[in-house]
Structures are given as C-alpha cells and as structure tokens.
C-alpha cells in the first residue's frame, strides 16, 4: 500500500496488492475502499453520512448495470431495519416552478410491453388483522386565495391507443373511503327532489360538452334520498355553467 503524488497536486492511494483501504472510527470500520473497486460505508449507531454540495455542485451516480433487479439494481436502497420511520425523505422549502423529483425515460428501447417509469408495489401478508394498507397516497393541501389544488393529474397522448388511467381491479370511491360498488360516488350538496341549478351540483355527469346551441347534451345524477334519485337529462353550455332540462 503506497501513497503517490503524481506532480499534479493529486494524492493517490495505490493498493498495489490484494487488500482494502479501510477508515476506522476508534477501531470500527467506517468506510472501506475494496480492491474490487467497491466502496462500502458502515457508520456505527448514531453516526450519519452527510454530503453538503456548496454553490451549484451536483451529486451524480453513474452505473454500468444493464439487467440488475431488486438488490442488484443500478441504485438500490436496503432499509430492512426500518419499522415506523421513513426510508427516503425529499423536501424543499424554496421550490417555486420546478420539480422536487423527476423520473424520465426517453429513447426507442421500449420492449415486451413492460416499460414502466415508476413501479410501486406493496405486498406480503399482514401479521396483524384488519389492516388498511396503501400502495400510494397523494395529498395537495396548499392554501391561497383563488388557488386551485390538483391531487393527481394524468394524461396519455401520442399512441394509437391512449389510456390516462386503468383500474385493473378493485372498487373506486369518490367522496367515500369505503366504496360499496364498482364506482361509488357520494356528493351531498343538492336536494334530490330539485332540478340542479348548476353543473357543479351533480354528483355524476355524463356529457359531451359544447358552447353553442344544440350541443353539450348529457345525463346528470344528483344526490339520493331514501329510494329517490335526483336525475335529469340536461343541456350544458360549456364555460357558462348553465344546466337546463329535466
């Protein structure tokens, strides 16, 4: 093991034979540079690894992995000691018009009908009964005058067939957390015995909109009361929020 200075100001640690370069904390390995080219970090309890990038510095990871999966993936995080905490946390208090995280796939290499940008899976058997678990939870609770919050925005274009969303299995609840049917909608803002006076008063609206005469015909369903459902065939003028018909 030798230290070499090549005359350019760099200090080179040269592992001239088998063996590793190990940095220890009071006798306990903290970081190891293996002669295989791998680098391992093993902080002891209570220690952390912090990398502060000053100015406009970036932290880049480039991997040569081509087919690795799970723990052999190009970037793998194994958090098997985690219980009630958080495995990965990204936060910003200064973000304005940017993105906190971007996942981008480009190129023409799609094959086998399996190319996926983000794959989230929650599986296994619950050791405790009556558990409710989630594959993904999205919340947008920002406040502000005349602001609009969108919890989920999906779009699909460019293909021969385009599907913005597919729900392969399970029920869908809108305004209800325990849907009883395939699509269960609860919207309690309208008297079921009255013709809704605006498009926003319908729980469900099936329509083809337009902003000219003889356009925007649809079928609307308002709230229910006992065995009575408020429903009407309507004419909707797009952008004007006008609903007429019965």
PDB file of C-alpha atoms in Angstrom:
ATOM      1  CA  UNK A   1       0.000   0.000   0.000  1.00  0.00           C
ATOM      2  CA  UNK A   2       1.571   3.309  -1.069  1.00  0.00           C
ATOM      3  CA  UNK A   3       0.672   6.988  -1.372  1.00  0.00           C
ATOM      4  CA  UNK A   4       1.816   8.567  -4.633  1.00  0.00           C
ATOM      5  CA  UNK A   5       1.912  12.189  -5.697  1.00  0.00           C
ATOM      6  CA  UNK A   6       1.864  12.450  -9.469  1.00  0.00           C
ATOM      7  CA  UNK A   7       3.079  16.011  -9.506  1.00  0.00           C
ATOM      8  CA  UNK A   8      -0.322  17.424 -10.427  1.00  0.00           C
ATOM      9  CA  UNK A   9      -1.409  18.090  -6.892  1.00  0.00           C
ATOM     10  CA  UNK A  10      -3.379  14.843  -6.538  1.00  0.00           C
ATOM     11  CA  UNK A  11      -2.650  12.366  -3.773  1.00  0.00           C
ATOM     12  CA  UNK A  12      -3.168   8.809  -4.962  1.00  0.00           C
ATOM     13  CA  UNK A  13      -3.677   5.876  -2.598  1.00  0.00           C
ATOM     14  CA  UNK A  14      -2.428   2.850  -4.519  1.00  0.00           C
ATOM     15  CA  UNK A  15      -3.447  -0.643  -3.418  1.00  0.00           C
ATOM     16  CA  UNK A  16      -0.540  -2.416  -5.015  1.00  0.00           C
ATOM     17  CA  UNK A  17      -1.682  -5.885  -3.929  1.00  0.00           C
ATOM     18  CA  UNK A  18      -4.761  -7.583  -2.548  1.00  0.00           C
ATOM     19  CA  UNK A  19      -6.238  -5.864   0.467  1.00  0.00           C
ATOM     20  CA  UNK A  20      -8.556  -2.964   1.208  1.00  0.00           C
ATOM     21  CA  UNK A  21      -8.157   0.639   2.314  1.00  0.00           C
ATOM     22  CA  UNK A  22     -10.239   0.951   5.491  1.00  0.00           C
ATOM     23  CA  UNK A  23     -11.027   4.083   7.505  1.00  0.00           C
ATOM     24  CA  UNK A  24     -11.931   3.231  11.073  1.00  0.00           C
ATOM     25  CA  UNK A  25     -13.692   5.043  13.880  1.00  0.00           C
ATOM     26  CA  UNK A  26     -11.984   4.011  17.112  1.00  0.00           C
ATOM     27  CA  UNK A  27     -11.258   0.582  15.730  1.00  0.00           C
ATOM     28  CA  UNK A  28     -14.606   0.091  13.930  1.00  0.00           C
ATOM     29  CA  UNK A  29     -14.608   0.242  10.092  1.00  0.00           C
ATOM     30  CA  UNK A  30     -16.473   3.340   8.889  1.00  0.00           C
ATOM     31  CA  UNK A  31     -15.678   3.336   5.168  1.00  0.00           C
ATOM     32  CA  UNK A  32     -13.861   0.707   3.130  1.00  0.00           C
ATOM     33  CA  UNK A  33     -12.355   1.032  -0.348  1.00  0.00           C
ATOM     34  CA  UNK A  34     -12.183  -2.557  -1.521  1.00  0.00           C
ATOM     35  CA  UNK A  35      -9.621  -3.856  -4.004  1.00  0.00           C
ATOM     36  CA  UNK A  36     -12.589  -4.988  -6.118  1.00  0.00           C
ATOM     37  CA  UNK A  37     -13.463  -1.336  -6.780  1.00  0.00           C
ATOM     38  CA  UNK A  38     -16.452  -1.267  -4.408  1.00  0.00           C
ATOM     39  CA  UNK A  39     -16.858   1.311  -1.668  1.00  0.00           C
ATOM     40  CA  UNK A  40     -18.821   0.464   1.478  1.00  0.00           C
ATOM     41  CA  UNK A  41     -19.996   2.742   4.271  1.00  0.00           C
ATOM     42  CA  UNK A  42     -20.772   1.263   7.671  1.00  0.00           C
ATOM     43  CA  UNK A  43     -21.400   4.049  10.200  1.00  0.00           C
ATOM     44  CA  UNK A  44     -21.884   2.910  13.764  1.00  0.00           C
ATOM     45  CA  UNK A  45     -25.048   3.645  15.727  1.00  0.00           C
ATOM     46  CA  UNK A  46     -25.849   7.342  15.932  1.00  0.00           C
ATOM     47  CA  UNK A  47     -23.483   8.339  13.121  1.00  0.00           C
ATOM     48  CA  UNK A  48     -24.568   9.665   9.748  1.00  0.00           C
ATOM     49  CA  UNK A  49     -23.059  10.291   6.325  1.00  0.00           C
ATOM     50  CA  UNK A  50     -23.548  13.876   5.169  1.00  0.00           C
ATOM     51  CA  UNK A  51     -22.593  15.335   1.809  1.00  0.00           C
ATOM     52  CA  UNK A  52     -23.031  19.093   1.509  1.00  0.00           C
ATOM     53  CA  UNK A  53     -22.714  20.463  -2.021  1.00  0.00           C
ATOM     54  CA  UNK A  54     -21.776  24.116  -1.927  1.00  0.00           C
ATOM     55  CA  UNK A  55     -22.833  26.517  -4.646  1.00  0.00           C
ATOM     56  CA  UNK A  56     -24.222  24.816  -7.762  1.00  0.00           C
ATOM     57  CA  UNK A  57     -22.487  21.488  -7.142  1.00  0.00           C
ATOM     58  CA  UNK A  58     -24.225  18.274  -8.156  1.00  0.00           C
ATOM     59  CA  UNK A  59     -24.124  14.730  -6.870  1.00  0.00           C
ATOM     60  CA  UNK A  60     -24.102  12.272  -9.763  1.00  0.00           C
ATOM     61  CA  UNK A  61     -24.208   8.476  -9.731  1.00  0.00           C
ATOM     62  CA  UNK A  62     -23.368   6.652 -12.955  1.00  0.00           C
ATOM     63  CA  UNK A  63     -23.837   2.892 -13.062  1.00  0.00           C
ATOM     64  CA  UNK A  64     -22.921   0.308 -15.663  1.00  0.00           C
ATOM     65  CA  UNK A  65     -25.656  -2.110 -14.553  1.00  0.00           C
ATOM     66  CA  UNK A  66     -27.825  -3.191 -17.502  1.00  0.00           C
ATOM     67  CA  UNK A  67     -30.114  -6.002 -16.278  1.00  0.00           C
ATOM     68  CA  UNK A  68     -29.874  -5.971 -12.488  1.00  0.00           C
ATOM     69  CA  UNK A  69     -33.063  -6.002 -10.392  1.00  0.00           C
ATOM     70  CA  UNK A  70     -34.024  -5.721  -6.698  1.00  0.00           C
ATOM     71  CA  UNK A  71     -30.829  -5.563  -4.568  1.00  0.00           C
ATOM     72  CA  UNK A  72     -28.671  -5.822  -7.716  1.00  0.00           C
ATOM     73  CA  UNK A  73     -30.301  -2.760  -9.319  1.00  0.00           C
ATOM     74  CA  UNK A  74     -28.267   0.175 -10.569  1.00  0.00           C
ATOM     75  CA  UNK A  75     -29.268   2.102  -7.441  1.00  0.00           C
ATOM     76  CA  UNK A  76     -30.521   0.039  -4.514  1.00  0.00           C
ATOM     77  CA  UNK A  77     -31.546   1.126  -1.039  1.00  0.00           C
ATOM     78  CA  UNK A  78     -31.917  -1.655   1.526  1.00  0.00           C
ATOM     79  CA  UNK A  79     -33.872  -0.392   4.536  1.00  0.00           C
ATOM     80  CA  UNK A  80     -34.627  -3.725   6.205  1.00  0.00           C
ATOM     81  CA  UNK A  81     -34.077  -2.304   9.704  1.00  0.00           C
ATOM     82  CA  UNK A  82     -36.837   0.278   9.169  1.00  0.00           C
ATOM     83  CA  UNK A  83     -40.003  -0.048  11.287  1.00  0.00           C
ATOM     84  CA  UNK A  84     -42.057   3.112  11.948  1.00  0.00           C
ATOM     85  CA  UNK A  85     -39.713   5.600  10.296  1.00  0.00           C
ATOM     86  CA  UNK A  86     -39.221   6.827   6.730  1.00  0.00           C
ATOM     87  CA  UNK A  87     -36.915   5.109   4.248  1.00  0.00           C
ATOM     88  CA  UNK A  88     -36.323   8.097   1.958  1.00  0.00           C
ATOM     89  CA  UNK A  89     -37.198  11.749   2.518  1.00  0.00           C
ATOM     90  CA  UNK A  90     -37.012  14.559  -0.048  1.00  0.00           C
ATOM     91  CA  UNK A  91     -38.002  18.081   0.993  1.00  0.00           C
ATOM     92  CA  UNK A  92     -37.731  21.671  -0.169  1.00  0.00           C
ATOM     93  CA  UNK A  93     -38.991  24.962   1.267  1.00  0.00           C
ATOM     94  CA  UNK A  94     -37.755  27.053  -1.690  1.00  0.00           C
ATOM     95  CA  UNK A  95     -39.252  25.258  -4.723  1.00  0.00           C
ATOM     96  CA  UNK A  96     -41.155  27.667  -6.977  1.00  0.00           C
ATOM     97  CA  UNK A  97     -41.885  26.415 -10.508  1.00  0.00           C
ATOM     98  CA  UNK A  98     -39.561  23.401 -10.575  1.00  0.00           C
ATOM     99  CA  UNK A  99     -39.982  19.724  -9.661  1.00  0.00           C
ATOM    100  CA  UNK A 100     -38.848  18.133  -6.425  1.00  0.00           C
ATOM    101  CA  UNK A 101     -38.250  14.847  -8.257  1.00  0.00           C
ATOM    102  CA  UNK A 102     -38.208  13.942 -11.959  1.00  0.00           C
ATOM    103  CA  UNK A 103     -38.360  10.411 -13.380  1.00  0.00           C
ATOM    104  CA  UNK A 104     -37.714  10.493 -17.119  1.00  0.00           C
ATOM    105  CA  UNK A 105     -37.410   7.731 -19.724  1.00  0.00           C
ATOM    106  CA  UNK A 106     -36.574   8.627 -23.331  1.00  0.00           C
ATOM    107  CA  UNK A 107     -35.299   6.779 -26.365  1.00  0.00           C
ATOM    108  CA  UNK A 108     -36.758   3.991 -28.522  1.00  0.00           C
ATOM    109  CA  UNK A 109     -35.834   0.926 -26.464  1.00  0.00           C
ATOM    110  CA  UNK A 110     -39.333   0.027 -25.160  1.00  0.00           C
ATOM    111  CA  UNK A 111     -39.951  -3.721 -25.483  1.00  0.00           C
ATOM    112  CA  UNK A 112     -42.131  -6.582 -24.173  1.00  0.00           C
ATOM    113  CA  UNK A 113     -44.939  -4.148 -23.245  1.00  0.00           C
ATOM    114  CA  UNK A 114     -43.379  -3.712 -19.794  1.00  0.00           C
ATOM    115  CA  UNK A 115     -41.507  -0.383 -19.904  1.00  0.00           C
ATOM    116  CA  UNK A 116     -42.517   1.447 -16.706  1.00  0.00           C
ATOM    117  CA  UNK A 117     -41.231   4.771 -15.404  1.00  0.00           C
ATOM    118  CA  UNK A 118     -42.290   4.288 -11.765  1.00  0.00           C
ATOM    119  CA  UNK A 119     -43.330   0.921 -10.320  1.00  0.00           C
ATOM    120  CA  UNK A 120     -44.716   0.868  -6.770  1.00  0.00           C
ATOM    121  CA  UNK A 121     -45.610  -2.387  -5.049  1.00  0.00           C
ATOM    122  CA  UNK A 122     -46.836  -3.234  -1.546  1.00  0.00           C
ATOM    123  CA  UNK A 123     -47.091  -6.973  -0.927  1.00  0.00           C
ATOM    124  CA  UNK A 124     -46.830  -9.660   1.729  1.00  0.00           C
ATOM    125  CA  UNK A 125     -49.083 -10.985   4.499  1.00  0.00           C
ATOM    126  CA  UNK A 126     -50.175  -8.780   7.407  1.00  0.00           C
ATOM    127  CA  UNK A 127     -49.219 -10.223  10.782  1.00  0.00           C
ATOM    128  CA  UNK A 128     -51.917  -8.053  12.404  1.00  0.00           C
ATOM    129  CA  UNK A 129     -55.534  -8.490  11.312  1.00  0.00           C
ATOM    130  CA  UNK A 130     -57.877  -5.786   9.926  1.00  0.00           C
ATOM    131  CA  UNK A 131     -55.103  -3.629   8.495  1.00  0.00           C
ATOM    132  CA  UNK A 132     -55.654  -0.997   5.786  1.00  0.00           C
ATOM    133  CA  UNK A 133     -52.536  -0.532   3.660  1.00  0.00           C
ATOM    134  CA  UNK A 134     -51.812   1.766   0.721  1.00  0.00           C
ATOM    135  CA  UNK A 135     -49.829   1.473  -2.484  1.00  0.00           C
ATOM    136  CA  UNK A 136     -49.691   5.270  -2.836  1.00  0.00           C
ATOM    137  CA  UNK A 137     -51.129   8.262  -1.011  1.00  0.00           C
ATOM    138  CA  UNK A 138     -51.173  11.707  -2.637  1.00  0.00           C
ATOM    139  CA  UNK A 139     -52.220  14.915  -0.897  1.00  0.00           C
ATOM    140  CA  UNK A 140     -52.247  18.537  -2.020  1.00  0.00           C
ATOM    141  CA  UNK A 141     -53.389  20.765   0.855  1.00  0.00           C
ATOM    142  CA  UNK A 142     -51.892  24.118  -0.119  1.00  0.00           C
ATOM    143  CA  UNK A 143     -53.800  27.254   0.823  1.00  0.00           C
ATOM    144  CA  UNK A 144     -54.063  30.545  -1.029  1.00  0.00           C
ATOM    145  CA  UNK A 145     -56.607  32.990  -2.387  1.00  0.00           C
ATOM    146  CA  UNK A 146     -58.344  31.769  -5.585  1.00  0.00           C
ATOM    147  CA  UNK A 147     -55.853  28.925  -5.885  1.00  0.00           C
ATOM    148  CA  UNK A 148     -56.530  25.500  -7.403  1.00  0.00           C
ATOM    149  CA  UNK A 149     -55.135  22.282  -5.965  1.00  0.00           C
ATOM    150  CA  UNK A 150     -54.837  19.105  -8.055  1.00  0.00           C
ATOM    151  CA  UNK A 151     -54.155  15.868  -6.208  1.00  0.00           C
ATOM    152  CA  UNK A 152     -53.469  13.743  -9.285  1.00  0.00           C
ATOM    153  CA  UNK A 153     -53.028  14.760 -12.922  1.00  0.00           C
ATOM    154  CA  UNK A 154     -52.662  12.073 -15.594  1.00  0.00           C
ATOM    155  CA  UNK A 155     -52.521  12.347 -19.367  1.00  0.00           C
ATOM    156  CA  UNK A 156     -51.719   9.938 -22.197  1.00  0.00           C
ATOM    157  CA  UNK A 157     -51.201  11.034 -25.814  1.00  0.00           C
ATOM    158  CA  UNK A 158     -49.224  10.078 -28.891  1.00  0.00           C
ATOM    159  CA  UNK A 159     -50.086   6.376 -29.076  1.00  0.00           C
ATOM    160  CA  UNK A 160     -52.566   4.507 -31.236  1.00  0.00           C
ATOM    161  CA  UNK A 161     -54.487   3.820 -28.017  1.00  0.00           C
ATOM    162  CA  UNK A 162     -54.178   6.219 -25.087  1.00  0.00           C
ATOM    163  CA  UNK A 163     -55.455   5.482 -21.580  1.00  0.00           C
ATOM    164  CA  UNK A 164     -54.986   8.176 -18.948  1.00  0.00           C
ATOM    165  CA  UNK A 165     -55.837   5.663 -16.194  1.00  0.00           C
ATOM    166  CA  UNK A 166     -56.614   1.961 -15.868  1.00  0.00           C
ATOM    167  CA  UNK A 167     -58.014   0.493 -12.659  1.00  0.00           C
ATOM    168  CA  UNK A 168     -57.479  -3.208 -13.265  1.00  0.00           C
ATOM    169  CA  UNK A 169     -59.084  -4.441 -10.061  1.00  0.00           C
ATOM    170  CA  UNK A 170     -60.854  -3.077  -7.007  1.00  0.00           C
ATOM    171  CA  UNK A 171     -63.577  -0.524  -6.362  1.00  0.00           C
ATOM    172  CA  UNK A 172     -63.371   3.220  -6.870  1.00  0.00           C
ATOM    173  CA  UNK A 173     -64.657   5.642  -4.249  1.00  0.00           C
ATOM    174  CA  UNK A 174     -65.244   9.337  -4.873  1.00  0.00           C
ATOM    175  CA  UNK A 175     -66.258  11.228  -1.775  1.00  0.00           C
ATOM    176  CA  UNK A 176     -66.299   7.961   0.179  1.00  0.00           C
ATOM    177  CA  UNK A 177     -63.499   5.848   1.697  1.00  0.00           C
ATOM    178  CA  UNK A 178     -65.417   2.559   1.710  1.00  0.00           C
ATOM    179  CA  UNK A 179     -66.964   2.184  -1.789  1.00  0.00           C
ATOM    180  CA  UNK A 180     -69.734  -0.399  -1.995  1.00  0.00           C
ATOM    181  CA  UNK A 181     -69.932  -0.704  -5.789  1.00  0.00           C
ATOM    182  CA  UNK A 182     -67.548  -0.644  -8.755  1.00  0.00           C
ATOM    183  CA  UNK A 183     -67.736   3.162  -8.820  1.00  0.00           C
ATOM    184  CA  UNK A 184     -69.259   4.680  -5.688  1.00  0.00           C
ATOM    185  CA  UNK A 185     -69.841   8.459  -5.743  1.00  0.00           C
ATOM    186  CA  UNK A 186     -71.075  10.472  -2.763  1.00  0.00           C
ATOM    187  CA  UNK A 187     -71.742  14.175  -3.219  1.00  0.00           C
ATOM    188  CA  UNK A 188     -74.069  15.775  -0.667  1.00  0.00           C
ATOM    189  CA  UNK A 189     -74.791  19.306  -1.836  1.00  0.00           C
ATOM    190  CA  UNK A 190     -78.123  19.116  -3.684  1.00  0.00           C
ATOM    191  CA  UNK A 191     -81.769  18.451  -2.830  1.00  0.00           C
ATOM    192  CA  UNK A 192     -82.621  15.249  -4.758  1.00  0.00           C
ATOM    193  CA  UNK A 193     -86.164  16.483  -5.447  1.00  0.00           C
ATOM    194  CA  UNK A 194     -84.969  19.671  -7.141  1.00  0.00           C
ATOM    195  CA  UNK A 195     -83.511  20.071 -10.604  1.00  0.00           C
ATOM    196  CA  UNK A 196     -79.855  21.005 -10.039  1.00  0.00           C
ATOM    197  CA  UNK A 197     -79.313  24.629 -10.981  1.00  0.00           C
ATOM    198  CA  UNK A 198     -75.658  24.278 -11.924  1.00  0.00           C
ATOM    199  CA  UNK A 199     -73.352  21.632 -13.274  1.00  0.00           C
ATOM    200  CA  UNK A 200     -71.391  21.616 -10.028  1.00  0.00           C
ATOM    201  CA  UNK A 201     -74.484  20.358  -8.169  1.00  0.00           C
ATOM    202  CA  UNK A 202     -74.447  16.952  -9.861  1.00  0.00           C
ATOM    203  CA  UNK A 203     -72.681  14.026  -8.225  1.00  0.00           C
ATOM    204  CA  UNK A 204     -72.120  12.388 -11.625  1.00  0.00           C
ATOM    205  CA  UNK A 205     -72.358  13.980 -15.053  1.00  0.00           C
ATOM    206  CA  UNK A 206     -72.027  12.073 -18.326  1.00  0.00           C
ATOM    207  CA  UNK A 207     -71.830  14.592 -21.131  1.00  0.00           C
ATOM    208  CA  UNK A 208     -70.389  15.788 -24.389  1.00  0.00           C
ATOM    209  CA  UNK A 209     -69.846  19.466 -23.873  1.00  0.00           C
ATOM    210  CA  UNK A 210     -70.051  22.387 -26.229  1.00  0.00           C
ATOM    211  CA  UNK A 211     -70.613  26.130 -26.095  1.00  0.00           C
ATOM    212  CA  UNK A 212     -73.115  26.524 -28.937  1.00  0.00           C
ATOM    213  CA  UNK A 213     -76.787  25.767 -29.352  1.00  0.00           C
ATOM    214  CA  UNK A 214     -77.784  22.099 -29.560  1.00  0.00           C
ATOM    215  CA  UNK A 215     -74.527  20.957 -28.008  1.00  0.00           C
ATOM    216  CA  UNK A 216     -73.454  19.654 -24.623  1.00  0.00           C
ATOM    217  CA  UNK A 217     -76.257  17.124 -24.029  1.00  0.00           C
ATOM    218  CA  UNK A 218     -75.736  14.821 -21.057  1.00  0.00           C
ATOM    219  CA  UNK A 219     -77.326  12.826 -18.259  1.00  0.00           C
ATOM    220  CA  UNK A 220     -76.807  14.006 -14.708  1.00  0.00           C
ATOM    221  CA  UNK A 221     -77.355  12.285 -11.381  1.00  0.00           C
ATOM    222  CA  UNK A 222     -77.753  14.255  -8.195  1.00  0.00           C
ATOM    223  CA  UNK A 223     -77.962  13.082  -4.579  1.00  0.00           C
ATOM    224  CA  UNK A 224     -80.319  10.394  -3.398  1.00  0.00           C
ATOM    225  CA  UNK A 225     -82.854  10.406  -0.574  1.00  0.00           C
ATOM    226  CA  UNK A 226     -84.361   7.112   0.576  1.00  0.00           C
ATOM    227  CA  UNK A 227     -85.301   5.351  -2.687  1.00  0.00           C
ATOM    228  CA  UNK A 228     -85.488   8.516  -4.791  1.00  0.00           C
ATOM    229  CA  UNK A 229     -82.668   9.704  -7.027  1.00  0.00           C
ATOM    230  CA  UNK A 230     -82.492  13.174  -8.455  1.00  0.00           C
ATOM    231  CA  UNK A 231     -81.700  12.723 -12.147  1.00  0.00           C
ATOM    232  CA  UNK A 232     -82.274  14.723 -15.283  1.00  0.00           C
ATOM    233  CA  UNK A 233     -81.382  14.945 -18.961  1.00  0.00           C
ATOM    234  CA  UNK A 234     -79.609  18.241 -19.323  1.00  0.00           C
ATOM    235  CA  UNK A 235     -78.195  20.714 -21.800  1.00  0.00           C
ATOM    236  CA  UNK A 236     -74.852  22.082 -20.678  1.00  0.00           C
ATOM    237  CA  UNK A 237     -73.258  25.191 -22.179  1.00  0.00           C
ATOM    238  CA  UNK A 238     -69.543  24.712 -21.657  1.00  0.00           C
ATOM    239  CA  UNK A 239     -67.815  27.501 -19.820  1.00  0.00           C
ATOM    240  CA  UNK A 240     -71.123  29.147 -18.856  1.00  0.00           C
ATOM    241  CA  UNK A 241     -72.143  26.660 -16.148  1.00  0.00           C
ATOM    242  CA  UNK A 242     -75.727  26.569 -17.483  1.00  0.00           C
ATOM    243  CA  UNK A 243     -77.806  23.458 -16.949  1.00  0.00           C
ATOM    244  CA  UNK A 244     -81.319  23.164 -18.360  1.00  0.00           C
ATOM    245  CA  UNK A 245     -83.700  20.275 -18.936  1.00  0.00           C
ATOM    246  CA  UNK A 246     -85.451  17.695 -16.868  1.00  0.00           C
TER     247      UNK A 246
END
